[in-house]
PDB file of C-alpha atoms in Angstrom:
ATOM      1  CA  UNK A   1     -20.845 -13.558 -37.898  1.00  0.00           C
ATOM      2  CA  UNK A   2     -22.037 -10.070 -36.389  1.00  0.00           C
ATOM      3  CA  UNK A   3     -20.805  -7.171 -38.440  1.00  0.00           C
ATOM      4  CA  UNK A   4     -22.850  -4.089 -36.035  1.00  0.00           C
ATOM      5  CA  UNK A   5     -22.896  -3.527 -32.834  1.00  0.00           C
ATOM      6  CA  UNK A   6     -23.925  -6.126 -30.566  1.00  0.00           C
ATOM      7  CA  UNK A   7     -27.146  -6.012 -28.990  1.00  0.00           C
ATOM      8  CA  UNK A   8     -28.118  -6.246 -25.286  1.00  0.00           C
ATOM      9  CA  UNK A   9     -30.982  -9.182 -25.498  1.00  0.00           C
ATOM     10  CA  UNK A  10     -33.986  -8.399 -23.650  1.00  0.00           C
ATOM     11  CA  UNK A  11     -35.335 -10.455 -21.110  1.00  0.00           C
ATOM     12  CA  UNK A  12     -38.842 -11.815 -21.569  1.00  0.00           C
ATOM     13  CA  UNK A  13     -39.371 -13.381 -18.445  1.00  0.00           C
ATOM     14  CA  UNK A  14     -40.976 -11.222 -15.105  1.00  0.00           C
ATOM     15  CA  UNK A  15     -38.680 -11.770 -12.174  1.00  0.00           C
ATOM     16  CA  UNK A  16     -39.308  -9.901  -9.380  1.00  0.00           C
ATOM     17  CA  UNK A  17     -35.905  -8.759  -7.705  1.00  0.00           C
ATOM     18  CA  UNK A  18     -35.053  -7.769  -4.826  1.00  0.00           C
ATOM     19  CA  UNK A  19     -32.056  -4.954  -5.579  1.00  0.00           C
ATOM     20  CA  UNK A  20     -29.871  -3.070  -3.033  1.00  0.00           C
ATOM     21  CA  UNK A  21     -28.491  -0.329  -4.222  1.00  0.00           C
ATOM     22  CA  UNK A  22     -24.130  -0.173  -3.165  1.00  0.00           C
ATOM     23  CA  UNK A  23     -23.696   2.724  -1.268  1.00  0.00           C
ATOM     24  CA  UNK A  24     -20.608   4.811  -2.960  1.00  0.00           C
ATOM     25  CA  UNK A  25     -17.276   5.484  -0.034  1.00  0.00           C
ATOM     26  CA  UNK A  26     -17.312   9.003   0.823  1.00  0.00           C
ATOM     27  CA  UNK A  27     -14.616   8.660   2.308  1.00  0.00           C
ATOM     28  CA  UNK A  28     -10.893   9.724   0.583  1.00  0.00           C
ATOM     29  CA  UNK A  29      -9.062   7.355  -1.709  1.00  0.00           C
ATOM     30  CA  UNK A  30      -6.156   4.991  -0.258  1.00  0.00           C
ATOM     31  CA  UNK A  31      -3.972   7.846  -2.669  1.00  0.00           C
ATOM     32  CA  UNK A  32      -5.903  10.521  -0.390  1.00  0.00           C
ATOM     33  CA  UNK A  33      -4.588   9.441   3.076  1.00  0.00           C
ATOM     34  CA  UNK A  34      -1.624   8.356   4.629  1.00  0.00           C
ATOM     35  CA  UNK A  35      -1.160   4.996   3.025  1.00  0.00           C
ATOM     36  CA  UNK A  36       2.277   2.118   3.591  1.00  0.00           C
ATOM     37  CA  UNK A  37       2.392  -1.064   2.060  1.00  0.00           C
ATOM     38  CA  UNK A  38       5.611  -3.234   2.108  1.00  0.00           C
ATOM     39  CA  UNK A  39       5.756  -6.032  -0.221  1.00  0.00           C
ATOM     40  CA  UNK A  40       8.001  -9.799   0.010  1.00  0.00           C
ATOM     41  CA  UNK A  41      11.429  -8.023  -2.140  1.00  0.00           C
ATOM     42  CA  UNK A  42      11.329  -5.365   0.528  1.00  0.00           C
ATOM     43  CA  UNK A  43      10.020  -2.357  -1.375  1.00  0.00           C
ATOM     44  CA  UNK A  44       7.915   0.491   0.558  1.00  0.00           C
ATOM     45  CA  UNK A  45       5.733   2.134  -1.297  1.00  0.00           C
ATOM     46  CA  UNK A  46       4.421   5.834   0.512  1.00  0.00           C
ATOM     47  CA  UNK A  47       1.357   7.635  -0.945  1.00  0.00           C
ATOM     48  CA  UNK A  48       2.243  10.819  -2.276  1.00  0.00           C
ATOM     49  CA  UNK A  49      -0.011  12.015   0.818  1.00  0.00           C
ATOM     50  CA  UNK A  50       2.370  10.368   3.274  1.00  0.00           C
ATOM     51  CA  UNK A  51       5.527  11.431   1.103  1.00  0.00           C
ATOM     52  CA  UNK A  52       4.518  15.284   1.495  1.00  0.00           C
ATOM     53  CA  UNK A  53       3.694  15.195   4.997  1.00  0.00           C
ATOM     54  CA  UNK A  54       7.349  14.034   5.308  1.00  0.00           C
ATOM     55  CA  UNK A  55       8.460  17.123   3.727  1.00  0.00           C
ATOM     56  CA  UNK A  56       8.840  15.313   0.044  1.00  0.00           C
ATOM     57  CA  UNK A  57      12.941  14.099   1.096  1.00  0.00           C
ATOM     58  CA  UNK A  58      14.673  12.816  -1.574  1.00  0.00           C
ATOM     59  CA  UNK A  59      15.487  10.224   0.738  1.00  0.00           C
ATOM     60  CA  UNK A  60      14.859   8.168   3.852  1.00  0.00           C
ATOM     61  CA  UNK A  61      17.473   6.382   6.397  1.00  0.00           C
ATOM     62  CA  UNK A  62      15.908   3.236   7.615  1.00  0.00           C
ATOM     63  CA  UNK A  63      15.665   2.678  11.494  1.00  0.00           C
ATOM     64  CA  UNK A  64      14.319  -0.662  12.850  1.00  0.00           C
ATOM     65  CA  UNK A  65      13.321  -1.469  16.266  1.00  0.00           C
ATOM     66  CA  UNK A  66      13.453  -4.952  17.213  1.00  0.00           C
ATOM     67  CA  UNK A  67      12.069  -5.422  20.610  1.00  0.00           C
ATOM     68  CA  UNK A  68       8.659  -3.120  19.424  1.00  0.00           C
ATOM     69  CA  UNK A  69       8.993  -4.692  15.937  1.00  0.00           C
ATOM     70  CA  UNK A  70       8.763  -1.457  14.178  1.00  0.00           C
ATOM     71  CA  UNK A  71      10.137   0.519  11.109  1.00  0.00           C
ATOM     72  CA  UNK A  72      11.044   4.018  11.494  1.00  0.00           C
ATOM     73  CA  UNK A  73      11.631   5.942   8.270  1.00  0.00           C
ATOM     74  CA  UNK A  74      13.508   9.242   8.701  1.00  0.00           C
ATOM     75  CA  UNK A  75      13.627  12.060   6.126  1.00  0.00           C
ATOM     76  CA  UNK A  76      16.909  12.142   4.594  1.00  0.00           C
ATOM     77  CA  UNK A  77      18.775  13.870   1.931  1.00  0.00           C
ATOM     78  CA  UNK A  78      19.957  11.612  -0.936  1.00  0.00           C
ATOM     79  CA  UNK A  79      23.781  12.054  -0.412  1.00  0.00           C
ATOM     80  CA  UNK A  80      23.141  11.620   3.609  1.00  0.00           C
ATOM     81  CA  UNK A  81      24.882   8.159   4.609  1.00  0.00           C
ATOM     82  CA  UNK A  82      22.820   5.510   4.389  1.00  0.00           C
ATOM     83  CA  UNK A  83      19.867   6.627   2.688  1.00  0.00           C
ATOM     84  CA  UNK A  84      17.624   5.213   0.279  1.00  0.00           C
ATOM     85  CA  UNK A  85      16.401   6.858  -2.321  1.00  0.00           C
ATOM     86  CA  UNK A  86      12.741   7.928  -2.765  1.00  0.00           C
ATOM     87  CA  UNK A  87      11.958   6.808  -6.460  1.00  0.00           C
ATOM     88  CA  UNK A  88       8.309   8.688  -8.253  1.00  0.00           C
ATOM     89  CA  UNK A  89       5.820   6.015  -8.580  1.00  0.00           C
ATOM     90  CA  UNK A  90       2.635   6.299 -10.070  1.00  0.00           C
ATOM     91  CA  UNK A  91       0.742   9.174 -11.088  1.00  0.00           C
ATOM     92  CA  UNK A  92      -0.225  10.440  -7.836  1.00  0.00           C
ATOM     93  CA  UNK A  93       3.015  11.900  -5.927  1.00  0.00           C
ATOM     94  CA  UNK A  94       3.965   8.307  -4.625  1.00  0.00           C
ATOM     95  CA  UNK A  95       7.763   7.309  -3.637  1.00  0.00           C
ATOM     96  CA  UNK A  96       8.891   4.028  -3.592  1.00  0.00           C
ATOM     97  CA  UNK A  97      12.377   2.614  -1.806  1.00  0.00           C
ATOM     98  CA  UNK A  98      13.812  -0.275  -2.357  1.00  0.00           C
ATOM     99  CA  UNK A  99      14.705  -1.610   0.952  1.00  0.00           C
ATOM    100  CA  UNK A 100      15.538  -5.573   0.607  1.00  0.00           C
ATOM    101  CA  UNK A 101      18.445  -5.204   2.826  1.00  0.00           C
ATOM    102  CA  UNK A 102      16.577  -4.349   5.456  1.00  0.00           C
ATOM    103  CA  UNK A 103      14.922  -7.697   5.276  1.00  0.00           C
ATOM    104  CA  UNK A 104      17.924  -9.100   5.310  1.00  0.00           C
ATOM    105  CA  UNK A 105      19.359  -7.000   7.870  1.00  0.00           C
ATOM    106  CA  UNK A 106      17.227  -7.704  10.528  1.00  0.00           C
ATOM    107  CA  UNK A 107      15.797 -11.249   9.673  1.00  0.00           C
ATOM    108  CA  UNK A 108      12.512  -9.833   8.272  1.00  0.00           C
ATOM    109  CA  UNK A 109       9.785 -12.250   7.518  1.00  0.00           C
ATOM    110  CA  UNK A 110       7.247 -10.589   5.002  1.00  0.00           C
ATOM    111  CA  UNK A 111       5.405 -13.443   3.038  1.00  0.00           C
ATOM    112  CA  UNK A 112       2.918 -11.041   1.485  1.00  0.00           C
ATOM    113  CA  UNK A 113       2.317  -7.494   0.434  1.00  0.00           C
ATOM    114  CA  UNK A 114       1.024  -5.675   3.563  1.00  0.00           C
ATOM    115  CA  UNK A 115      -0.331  -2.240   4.517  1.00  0.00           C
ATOM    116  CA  UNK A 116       0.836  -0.762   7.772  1.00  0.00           C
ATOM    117  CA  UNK A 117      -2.716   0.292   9.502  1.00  0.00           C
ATOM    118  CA  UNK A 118      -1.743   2.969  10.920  1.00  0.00           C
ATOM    119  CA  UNK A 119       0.785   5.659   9.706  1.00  0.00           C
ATOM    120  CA  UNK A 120       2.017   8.141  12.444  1.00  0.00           C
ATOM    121  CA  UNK A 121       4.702  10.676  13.060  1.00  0.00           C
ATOM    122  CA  UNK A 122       6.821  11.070  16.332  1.00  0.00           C
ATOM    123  CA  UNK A 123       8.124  14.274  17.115  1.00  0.00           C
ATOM    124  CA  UNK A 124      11.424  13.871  15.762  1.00  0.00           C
ATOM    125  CA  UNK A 125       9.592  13.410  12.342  1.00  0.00           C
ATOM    126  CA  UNK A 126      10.188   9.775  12.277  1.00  0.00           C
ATOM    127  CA  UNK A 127       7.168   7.904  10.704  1.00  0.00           C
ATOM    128  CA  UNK A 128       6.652   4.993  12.512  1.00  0.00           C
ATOM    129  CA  UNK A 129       5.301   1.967  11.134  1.00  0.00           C
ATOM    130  CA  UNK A 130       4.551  -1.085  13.053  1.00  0.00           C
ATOM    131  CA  UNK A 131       4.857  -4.727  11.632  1.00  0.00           C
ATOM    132  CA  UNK A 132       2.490  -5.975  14.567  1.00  0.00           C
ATOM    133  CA  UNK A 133      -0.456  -3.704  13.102  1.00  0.00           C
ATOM    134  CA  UNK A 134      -0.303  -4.714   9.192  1.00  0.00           C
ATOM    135  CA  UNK A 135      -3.236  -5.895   7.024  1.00  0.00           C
ATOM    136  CA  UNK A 136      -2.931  -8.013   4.017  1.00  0.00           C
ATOM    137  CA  UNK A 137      -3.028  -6.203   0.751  1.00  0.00           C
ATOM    138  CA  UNK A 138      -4.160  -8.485  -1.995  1.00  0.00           C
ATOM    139  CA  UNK A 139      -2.536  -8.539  -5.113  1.00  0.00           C
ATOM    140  CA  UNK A 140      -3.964 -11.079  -7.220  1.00  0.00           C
ATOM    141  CA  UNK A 141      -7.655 -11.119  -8.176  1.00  0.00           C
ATOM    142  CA  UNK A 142      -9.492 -13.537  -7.049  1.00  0.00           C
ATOM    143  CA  UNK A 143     -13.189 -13.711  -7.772  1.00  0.00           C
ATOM    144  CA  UNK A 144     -15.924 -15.162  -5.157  1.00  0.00           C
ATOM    145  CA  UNK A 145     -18.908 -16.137  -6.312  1.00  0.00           C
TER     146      UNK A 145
END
């Protein structure tokens, strides 16, 4: 039984490597950029980014477009009709709603956690997100070899 600190053992043997070195993302952080996921219970989850370039609302009313297959989320004070609140998550300005009636609503099919690819704004102020251009966003980790 080891009572110090363990050791890192040294490696007697000459291998010659060939090592890559990872090039480091200069680019901004998902938390950096406009960023949209909704998940399978019908929660959206905004970056604080996207949140603040809403105007930080309390709230947001809910729009859906069937024929372009699109969600619309307008800024909306919390004791505005139908809104849903804009709960804090995480550490970095984040808002999450809870939205599972809108999957129920309108016959959503979400079988996994998905980011919307692109996040924009029309000129009413509506951010429009569109379930035809959504990525997968794992949530389990799964290690390849």
């Amino acid at each position: 039984r080891e009572t110090g600190p363990r050791m890192i053992e040294v490696l007697n043997k000459t291998i010659n490597r060939r090592w890559v070195t990872c090039p480091r993302d200069t680019g901004p952080t998902r938390w950096a950029v406009a960023y949209v996921t909704l998940n399978r219970k019908g929660e959206i989850f905004l970056s604080g980014v996207t949140h603040r370039d809403l105007g930080s609302p309390d709230g947001y009313a809910i729009l859906y477009d069937a024929e372009r297959e699109t969600i619309g989320l307008r800024p909306a004070a919390n004791g505005e009709k139908n809104a849903y609140p804009a709960h804090p998550r995480g550490n970095y300005g984040g808002r999450r709603i809870h939205a599972y009636r809108m999957i129920r609503e309108f016959d959503l099919v979400v079988l996994e956690t998905v980011r919307f690819h692109r996040c924009m704004k029309d000129k009413h102020g509506i951010l429009i997100l569109d379930l035809r251009d959504t990525r997968p966003v794992s949530t389990k980790k799964k290690w390849r070899p």
